[in-house]
Coordinates of C-alpha atoms and ligand atoms in Angstrom, one line a residue:
M24 CA 114.4 91.9 83.9
D25 CA 116.8 94.2 85.7
K26 CA 118.9 93.3 88.7
L27 CA 120.8 95.3 91.2
I28 CA 124.5 94.8 92.0
I29 CA 125.7 96.3 95.2
Q30 CA 129.3 96.5 96.5
G31 CA 128.6 96.6 100.2
G32 CA 130.5 97.9 103.1
H33 CA 130.3 101.7 102.5
E34 CA 129.1 104.2 105.1
L35 CA 126.3 106.5 103.9
Y36 CA 126.6 110.3 104.2
G37 CA 124.5 113.1 102.8
N38 CA 121.0 114.2 102.1
I39 CA 118.0 112.4 100.6
Q40 CA 114.8 114.1 99.5
V41 CA 111.9 112.0 100.7
A42 CA 109.4 111.3 97.9
G43 CA 105.6 111.6 98.1
A44 CA 104.0 108.6 99.6
K45 CA 102.7 105.9 97.3
N46 CA 100.0 104.8 99.7
A47 CA 98.8 108.4 100.0
A48 CA 98.9 109.2 96.2
L49 CA 96.8 106.2 95.3
P50 CA 93.7 107.1 97.4
L51 CA 94.0 110.8 96.4
M52 CA 94.0 109.8 92.7
A53 CA 90.9 107.7 93.3
A54 CA 89.2 110.6 95.0
A55 CA 89.6 112.6 91.8
V56 CA 87.0 110.4 90.2
L57 CA 84.3 111.9 92.6
A58 CA 84.6 115.4 91.2
P59 CA 83.7 116.3 87.6
G60 CA 86.6 118.6 86.5
K61 CA 90.3 118.7 86.9
T62 CA 92.0 117.7 90.1
T63 CA 95.7 118.5 90.5
L64 CA 98.1 116.6 92.7
S65 CA 101.6 117.6 93.5
N66 CA 104.5 115.7 95.1
V67 CA 103.3 112.6 93.2
P68 CA 106.1 110.0 93.2
R69 CA 107.4 108.4 90.0
L70 CA 106.4 104.8 90.7
V71 CA 105.0 101.9 88.8
D72 CA 102.0 101.7 91.1
V73 CA 101.1 105.3 90.5
G74 CA 101.2 104.5 86.7
T75 CA 99.0 101.5 87.3
M76 CA 96.4 103.6 89.2
G77 CA 96.7 106.1 86.3
R78 CA 95.8 103.4 83.8
V79 CA 92.9 102.1 86.0
L80 CA 91.5 105.7 86.1
A81 CA 92.2 106.4 82.4
N82 CA 90.3 103.2 81.6
L83 CA 87.2 104.8 83.4
G84 CA 87.5 107.8 81.1
L85 CA 89.7 110.2 83.2
E86 CA 92.3 112.2 81.4
V87 CA 95.4 111.6 83.4
E88 CA 98.6 113.6 82.9
H89 CA 101.6 112.9 85.1
D90 CA 104.5 115.3 84.7
R91 CA 107.1 112.9 86.2
D92 CA 109.8 115.6 86.4
A93 CA 107.7 118.2 88.1
G94 CA 105.9 115.5 90.2
T95 CA 102.5 117.0 89.3
M96 CA 99.5 115.1 88.1
S97 CA 96.2 116.3 86.7
L98 CA 93.2 114.1 86.6
D99 CA 90.2 115.4 84.6
A100 CA 87.1 113.5 85.6
A101 CA 84.7 115.5 83.5
N102 CA 83.4 112.5 81.6
L103 CA 83.4 108.9 82.8
T104 CA 83.1 106.4 79.9
S105 CA 83.3 103.1 81.8
D106 CA 82.2 101.7 85.1
T107 CA 84.6 98.8 85.0
A108 CA 88.1 98.1 86.4
P109 CA 89.3 95.0 84.6
Y110 CA 91.2 92.0 86.0
E111 CA 94.3 92.8 83.9
L112 CA 94.9 96.0 85.8
V113 CA 93.5 95.1 89.3
K114 CA 95.6 91.9 89.5
T115 CA 98.8 93.8 89.4
M116 CA 98.0 96.1 92.3
R117 CA 95.5 95.6 95.1
A118 CA 94.9 99.3 95.6
S119 CA 93.2 99.3 92.2
F120 CA 90.2 98.1 94.2
Y121 CA 89.8 101.8 95.3
A122 CA 88.2 102.2 91.9
L123 CA 85.1 100.5 93.4
G124 CA 84.6 103.1 96.1
A125 CA 85.3 105.8 93.5
L126 CA 82.8 104.4 91.0
I127 CA 80.0 103.9 93.6
G128 CA 80.6 107.4 94.8
R129 CA 80.4 109.0 91.3
L130 CA 78.2 106.7 89.3
R131 CA 76.3 104.7 92.0
K132 CA 77.4 101.6 90.3
G133 CA 80.7 99.8 89.4
K134 CA 82.3 96.6 88.3
V135 CA 85.7 95.9 89.7
S136 CA 87.7 92.7 89.5
L137 CA 88.4 91.1 92.9
P138 CA 92.0 91.5 93.8
G139 CA 93.8 88.2 94.4
G140 CA 96.2 87.3 97.1
C141 CA 99.8 88.2 97.1
A142 CA 103.2 86.6 97.5
W143 CA 102.7 86.5 101.3
G144 CA 99.2 85.3 101.8
P145 CA 95.5 86.0 101.2
R146 CA 94.4 89.6 101.6
P147 CA 90.6 89.6 101.9
V148 CA 88.2 92.5 101.1
D149 CA 85.3 91.4 103.3
I150 CA 85.3 94.5 105.4
H151 CA 85.1 96.7 102.3
M152 CA 82.0 94.7 101.2
K153 CA 80.3 94.7 104.5
G154 CA 80.7 98.5 104.7
F155 CA 79.3 99.0 101.3
E156 CA 76.3 96.8 102.1
A157 CA 75.7 98.7 105.3
M158 CA 75.4 101.8 103.1
G159 CA 72.6 100.1 101.1
V160 CA 74.9 99.0 98.2
S161 CA 73.9 95.7 96.7
I162 CA 77.0 93.6 95.9
D163 CA 77.1 90.6 93.5
L164 CA 80.0 88.5 92.5
D165 CA 80.1 87.7 88.8
E166 CA 83.0 85.7 87.2
G167 CA 85.6 87.2 89.6
Y168 CA 84.2 90.7 89.5
V169 CA 82.4 92.6 92.2
V170 CA 79.3 94.2 90.7
A171 CA 77.9 97.0 92.8
D172 CA 74.5 98.7 92.5
A173 CA 74.1 101.7 94.7
A174 CA 70.7 103.0 93.6
N175 CA 69.4 102.8 97.2
I176 CA 72.5 104.2 98.9
H177 CA 72.1 105.8 102.4
G178 CA 74.0 107.0 105.4
T179 CA 74.7 104.4 108.1
N180 CA 76.6 103.6 111.3
F181 CA 79.3 101.0 110.5
V182 CA 81.9 99.5 112.8
L183 CA 84.9 98.0 110.9
S184 CA 85.8 94.6 112.4
F185 CA 89.5 95.6 111.9
P186 CA 90.9 99.1 111.1
S187 CA 91.8 98.2 107.5
V188 CA 93.5 101.0 105.5
G189 CA 92.0 99.8 102.2
A190 CA 88.4 99.4 103.6
T191 CA 88.6 102.8 105.3
V192 CA 89.6 104.5 102.0
N193 CA 87.0 102.7 100.0
L194 CA 84.2 103.5 102.5
L195 CA 85.3 107.2 102.8
L196 CA 85.2 107.6 99.0
V197 CA 81.6 106.5 99.1
A198 CA 80.5 108.2 102.3
A199 CA 81.8 111.6 101.0
T200 CA 79.1 111.5 98.3
I201 CA 76.1 110.5 100.5
P202 CA 74.2 113.6 101.6
E203 CA 73.3 112.0 104.9
E204 CA 75.4 111.2 108.0
T205 CA 77.6 108.2 107.9
V206 CA 79.5 107.2 111.0
L207 CA 82.5 104.9 110.4
D208 CA 83.9 103.5 113.6
N209 CA 87.2 101.6 114.2
V210 CA 88.7 103.2 111.0
A211 CA 92.3 103.1 110.1
R212 CA 94.2 106.2 111.4
E213 CA 97.2 105.9 109.1
P214 CA 98.5 109.3 107.9
E215 CA 97.6 108.3 104.3
V216 CA 94.0 107.9 105.4
T217 CA 94.1 111.3 107.1
A218 CA 95.5 112.8 103.9
L219 CA 92.4 111.5 102.1
V220 CA 90.1 112.9 104.7
R221 CA 91.6 116.3 104.3
M222 CA 91.2 116.2 100.5
L223 CA 87.6 115.1 100.8
Q224 CA 87.0 118.0 103.2
Q225 CA 88.5 120.4 100.8
M226 CA 86.3 118.9 98.0
G227 CA 83.2 119.8 100.1
A228 CA 82.4 116.8 102.3
T229 CA 81.9 117.5 106.0
I230 CA 84.0 115.1 108.1
E231 CA 84.5 115.2 111.8
G232 CA 87.0 113.2 113.8
T233 CA 90.0 113.6 111.5
G234 CA 92.9 111.4 112.7
T235 CA 90.7 109.5 115.2
S236 CA 89.1 106.1 115.1
T237 CA 85.6 107.5 114.5
L238 CA 84.8 109.6 111.4
R239 CA 81.4 111.3 111.0
I240 CA 80.8 112.2 107.4
V241 CA 78.1 114.2 105.8
G242 CA 78.8 114.0 102.1
T243 CA 77.5 115.8 99.0
R244 CA 76.8 114.9 95.4
D245 CA 78.5 118.2 94.5
L246 CA 82.2 117.5 95.3
K247 CA 84.5 120.0 93.7
P248 CA 88.0 119.2 92.1
V249 CA 90.9 120.6 94.2
Q250 CA 94.6 120.9 94.3
Q251 CA 96.4 118.7 96.8
A252 CA 100.0 117.8 97.8
V253 CA 100.9 114.2 98.5
I254 CA 102.3 113.7 102.0
P255 CA 105.9 112.4 102.4
D256 CA 106.5 108.7 102.3
R257 CA 107.1 107.6 105.9
I258 CA 108.1 104.1 104.8
E259 CA 110.7 105.3 102.3
A260 CA 112.1 107.6 105.0
G261 CA 112.1 104.7 107.5
T262 CA 113.9 102.4 105.0
Y263 CA 116.8 104.9 104.5
L264 CA 116.9 105.4 108.2
A265 CA 117.4 101.7 108.6
A266 CA 120.0 101.8 105.8
V267 CA 122.3 104.2 107.7
G268 CA 121.7 102.2 110.8
M269 CA 123.2 99.2 109.0
T270 CA 126.1 100.8 107.2
G271 CA 127.0 103.6 109.7
G272 CA 127.3 107.2 108.6
E273 CA 125.0 110.2 108.9
I274 CA 122.2 111.3 106.6
V275 CA 119.4 113.9 106.5
L276 CA 116.0 112.7 105.3
K277 CA 114.7 116.0 103.9
G278 CA 111.0 116.5 103.9
A279 CA 110.4 113.5 106.2
E280 CA 107.5 114.0 108.7
P281 CA 108.8 113.0 112.1
E282 CA 105.3 112.8 113.5
H283 CA 104.5 109.9 111.1
L284 CA 107.6 108.0 112.2
T285 CA 107.2 108.3 116.0
M286 CA 107.4 104.5 116.6
V287 CA 110.2 103.9 114.1
I288 CA 112.3 106.7 115.6
A289 CA 111.7 105.6 119.2
K290 CA 112.8 102.0 118.3
S291 CA 115.8 103.3 116.4
V292 CA 116.9 105.4 119.3
E293 CA 116.5 102.4 121.6
A294 CA 118.8 100.5 119.1
G295 CA 121.5 103.1 119.5
L296 CA 120.9 105.4 116.5
H297 CA 121.1 109.2 117.0
V298 CA 117.9 110.7 115.5
T299 CA 117.2 114.4 115.6
V300 CA 114.5 116.4 114.1
T301 CA 115.8 119.3 111.9
V302 CA 113.9 122.2 110.4
D303 CA 113.5 120.4 107.1
G304 CA 113.4 116.7 108.1
I305 CA 115.2 114.1 110.2
R306 CA 118.9 113.6 110.8
V307 CA 120.1 110.0 111.5
K308 CA 123.5 109.0 112.6
R309 CA 125.1 105.8 113.7
N310 CA 128.6 105.8 115.1
G311 CA 128.4 103.1 117.8
E312 CA 127.2 99.5 118.1
L313 CA 123.6 98.5 117.5
R314 CA 121.5 97.1 120.3
P315 CA 118.8 94.5 119.8
V316 CA 115.3 95.8 120.0
D317 CA 112.1 93.8 119.7
V318 CA 109.2 95.1 117.6
E319 CA 105.7 94.0 117.0
T320 CA 103.8 95.4 114.1
A321 CA 100.5 97.1 114.7
V322 CA 98.1 99.5 113.1
Y323 CA 99.1 103.2 113.1
P324 CA 100.5 104.7 115.3
G325 CA 102.1 101.3 116.0
F326 CA 105.2 99.9 114.2
A327 CA 104.3 99.6 110.5
T328 CA 104.2 96.1 108.9
D329 CA 105.7 97.9 105.9
M330 CA 108.9 98.4 108.0
Q331 CA 109.1 94.9 109.4
A332 CA 111.4 93.4 106.8
Q333 CA 113.8 96.4 107.0
W334 CA 113.9 96.0 110.8
I335 CA 114.9 92.4 110.6
A336 CA 117.8 93.4 108.3
L337 CA 118.8 96.0 110.8
M338 CA 118.6 93.7 113.8
S339 CA 120.8 91.1 112.0
M340 CA 123.6 93.5 112.8
A341 CA 122.6 94.2 116.4
N342 CA 124.6 93.0 119.3
G343 CA 122.3 90.2 120.6
A344 CA 118.9 88.6 120.0
S345 CA 115.7 90.4 119.1
F346 CA 112.2 89.3 118.3
V347 CA 110.2 90.7 115.4
T348 CA 106.5 89.9 115.3
D349 CA 104.1 90.7 112.5
T350 CA 100.5 90.8 113.8
I351 CA 99.1 92.4 110.6
Y352 CA 100.4 90.0 108.0
P353 CA 101.6 86.8 109.8
D354 CA 103.0 85.3 106.6
R355 CA 105.0 88.3 105.5
F356 CA 108.4 86.8 106.0
T357 CA 109.5 85.7 102.5
H358 CA 112.6 87.9 102.9
V359 CA 114.0 85.8 105.8
A360 CA 115.2 82.9 103.7
E361 CA 117.0 85.3 101.3
L362 CA 118.5 87.3 104.2
M363 CA 119.9 84.1 105.6
R364 CA 121.7 83.6 102.3
L365 CA 123.6 86.8 103.1
G366 CA 124.5 85.4 106.6
A367 CA 121.7 86.6 108.8
K368 CA 120.7 84.2 111.6
V369 CA 116.9 84.1 111.9
T370 CA 114.6 81.4 113.2
M371 CA 110.9 81.6 112.6
K372 CA 108.1 80.4 114.9
E373 CA 104.7 81.2 113.4
N374 CA 104.7 85.0 113.0
V375 CA 107.7 85.7 115.2
A376 CA 111.3 86.0 113.8
K377 CA 114.1 85.6 116.3
V378 CA 117.0 87.5 114.9
Q379 CA 120.4 86.5 116.4
G380 CA 122.9 89.3 115.9
P381 CA 125.5 90.4 115.2
S382 CA 126.0 88.7 111.8
K383 CA 128.8 89.6 109.5
L384 CA 126.8 89.7 106.3
K385 CA 128.5 88.6 103.1
G386 CA 127.4 89.4 99.6
A387 CA 125.5 86.7 97.6
P388 CA 122.9 86.4 94.8
V389 CA 119.4 86.8 96.2
M390 CA 115.9 87.2 94.8
S391 CA 113.3 89.6 95.9
T392 CA 109.8 88.5 96.4
D393 CA 107.8 91.7 97.1
L394 CA 108.3 95.4 97.7
R395 CA 109.4 95.6 101.3
A396 CA 111.3 92.3 101.1
S397 CA 113.3 93.8 98.2
A398 CA 114.1 96.8 100.4
C399 CA 115.3 94.6 103.2
L400 CA 117.7 92.8 100.8
V401 CA 119.0 96.2 99.5
L402 CA 119.8 97.2 103.0
A403 CA 121.5 94.0 103.7
G404 CA 123.5 94.3 100.5
L405 CA 124.6 97.8 101.4
A406 CA 126.0 96.5 104.7
A407 CA 127.4 93.2 103.4
E408 CA 131.0 92.6 102.6
G409 CA 131.5 92.0 98.9
E410 CA 129.0 91.9 96.0
T411 CA 125.3 91.2 96.3
H412 CA 123.1 90.6 93.3
I413 CA 119.4 91.2 93.7
S414 CA 117.1 89.7 91.1
R415 CA 113.5 90.6 90.3
I416 CA 113.8 94.1 91.4
Y417 CA 110.7 95.3 89.6
H418 CA 109.0 95.1 93.0
L419 CA 111.3 98.0 94.1
D420 CA 110.1 100.2 91.3
R421 CA 106.5 99.9 92.6
G422 CA 107.4 101.7 95.8
Y423 CA 110.9 103.4 95.8
E424 CA 111.5 106.4 93.6
K425 CA 115.0 106.6 92.1
L426 CA 116.4 104.2 94.7
E427 CA 119.8 103.7 93.1
D428 CA 120.3 107.4 92.5
K429 CA 119.4 108.3 96.0
L430 CA 121.7 105.7 97.5
R431 CA 124.5 106.5 95.1
A432 CA 124.3 110.2 96.2
L433 CA 125.0 109.0 99.7
G434 CA 128.1 107.0 98.7
A435 CA 126.7 103.6 98.1
I436 CA 128.0 101.6 95.1
I437 CA 124.9 100.3 93.5
D438 CA 124.1 99.6 89.8
R439 CA 121.1 98.4 87.9
V440 CA 121.9 96.0 85.0
G441 CA 119.7 94.2 82.6
E442 CA 119.3 90.5 83.3
R443 CA 118.3 87.9 80.7
Ligands
LIG526 C1 97.7 99.0 103.2 C2 99.0 99.4 102.5 C3 100.1 98.3 102.8 C4 100.2 98.0 104.2 C5 98.9 97.7 104.9 C6 98.9 97.6 106.4 C7 98.2 100.7 100.6 C8 98.1 100.8 99.2 N1 98.7 99.5 101.1 O1 97.3 97.7 102.6 O2 101.3 98.9 102.2 O3 101.1 96.9 104.4 O4 97.9 98.8 104.6 O5 99.4 98.7 107.0 O6 97.9 101.6 101.4 N2 91.8 92.7 106.1 C9 90.7 91.8 106.2 N3 89.6 92.2 105.5 C10 89.5 93.3 104.7 C11 90.6 94.1 104.6 C12 91.8 93.8 105.4 O7 90.7 90.8 106.9 O8 88.5 93.5 104.1 C13 93.0 92.4 106.9 C14 94.2 92.1 106.1 O9 94.2 90.7 105.7 C15 95.4 92.4 107.0 C16 94.8 93.6 107.8 O10 93.4 93.5 107.6 O11 95.6 91.3 107.9 C17 95.3 94.9 107.3 O12 95.0 95.1 105.9 P1 94.7 96.6 105.3 O13 94.9 97.6 106.3 O14 93.4 96.5 104.6 O15 95.9 96.7 104.2 P2 95.8 97.2 102.7 O16 94.9 98.4 102.7 O17 95.6 96.1 101.8

């Protein structure tokens, strides 16, 4: 297993090209299953999770080719040879569960392993199931697998009890193939969902309400393969924004979409960062002290739970106390104990972290527990005095493309070494 060694305390200067969004690429890849023929995606990030989804789809019979240098991917869904997504693949990545919506949409049946929990708590799929059932899909559980039979599928009106991203994606994949009206209410409005809506529209589905909480879909059994570009990764951009907030300096996040980062930018400006929108992205600068700013995670357009860990790292250097609350995943605080090893002062009360800054962070060995927790530790390591060793960094490779290269280009001293 690899680890990262960071010599902290260097300001960051320069440009970063923001990668395509993992959480947008995965649903677009699943949508390729719906159209017999060759779908082509561009701006596909080089990430382990993208590879995992590629394997899930190849296992169904798709011919998947990812040109990692060009960032293009072709997915030929002419012939499906299996209706099953096995445990071995689904257990490593929850989004593999999108295979179920894709299979129901294309084959009107599917067998997909139930995703388990994750390092920071249970993550149920009850809303996905209730939505499928409302569409007339019969669902059985068999030895850890969800077995779906959609012979009697039909349009419906369904209100999601919570605007879950995953459930919205799965239900859209199916609704786009039903040649009757389906109304999905209280859907997730994340940009990654909207990106999927746009792709399904191009493929031939009629969808009204793009970007709102209510989507009216009239699908078709005759969806066509299309070419589609993956939208920029707002969480990657937000992570580097927080990095320069911690180290000081000035960077341009090239290709970042400011509209997708409204809340993160507003909070960063409140904290004292200078953020300006440029023709080709977002410029971020810190040259003064950081102010404490409370955040509470919420569904989009609120503050993303995927930025919560990075915000705690940033706030550890702010001049005073701030409160960071996660309402989406109340247990998602495994990074706090590790961050405290670097000198951050954080006290937890249920799902609220009180971060007492400013801390003078000092390098130490730490261990990463999940993707965004790892990002939080990298940020802290960049700002800490001395050397930080971060173990178990395979999590980072799931969601950050060329992380060390990008940071090194900004002046960070960061190396990846093999660890026995
Ligand atoms: C997606 C993102 C993840 C992000 C999360 C919240 C992908 C691949 N992953 O995950 O990075 O952190 O959105 O923005 O896009 N819930 C239920 N029942 C369900 C489904 C969800 O109770 O059937 C709950 C979850 O436990 C959680 C909340 O709804 O508390 C949000 O989950 P959801 O939006 O579904 O997250 P994911 O799609 O898994």
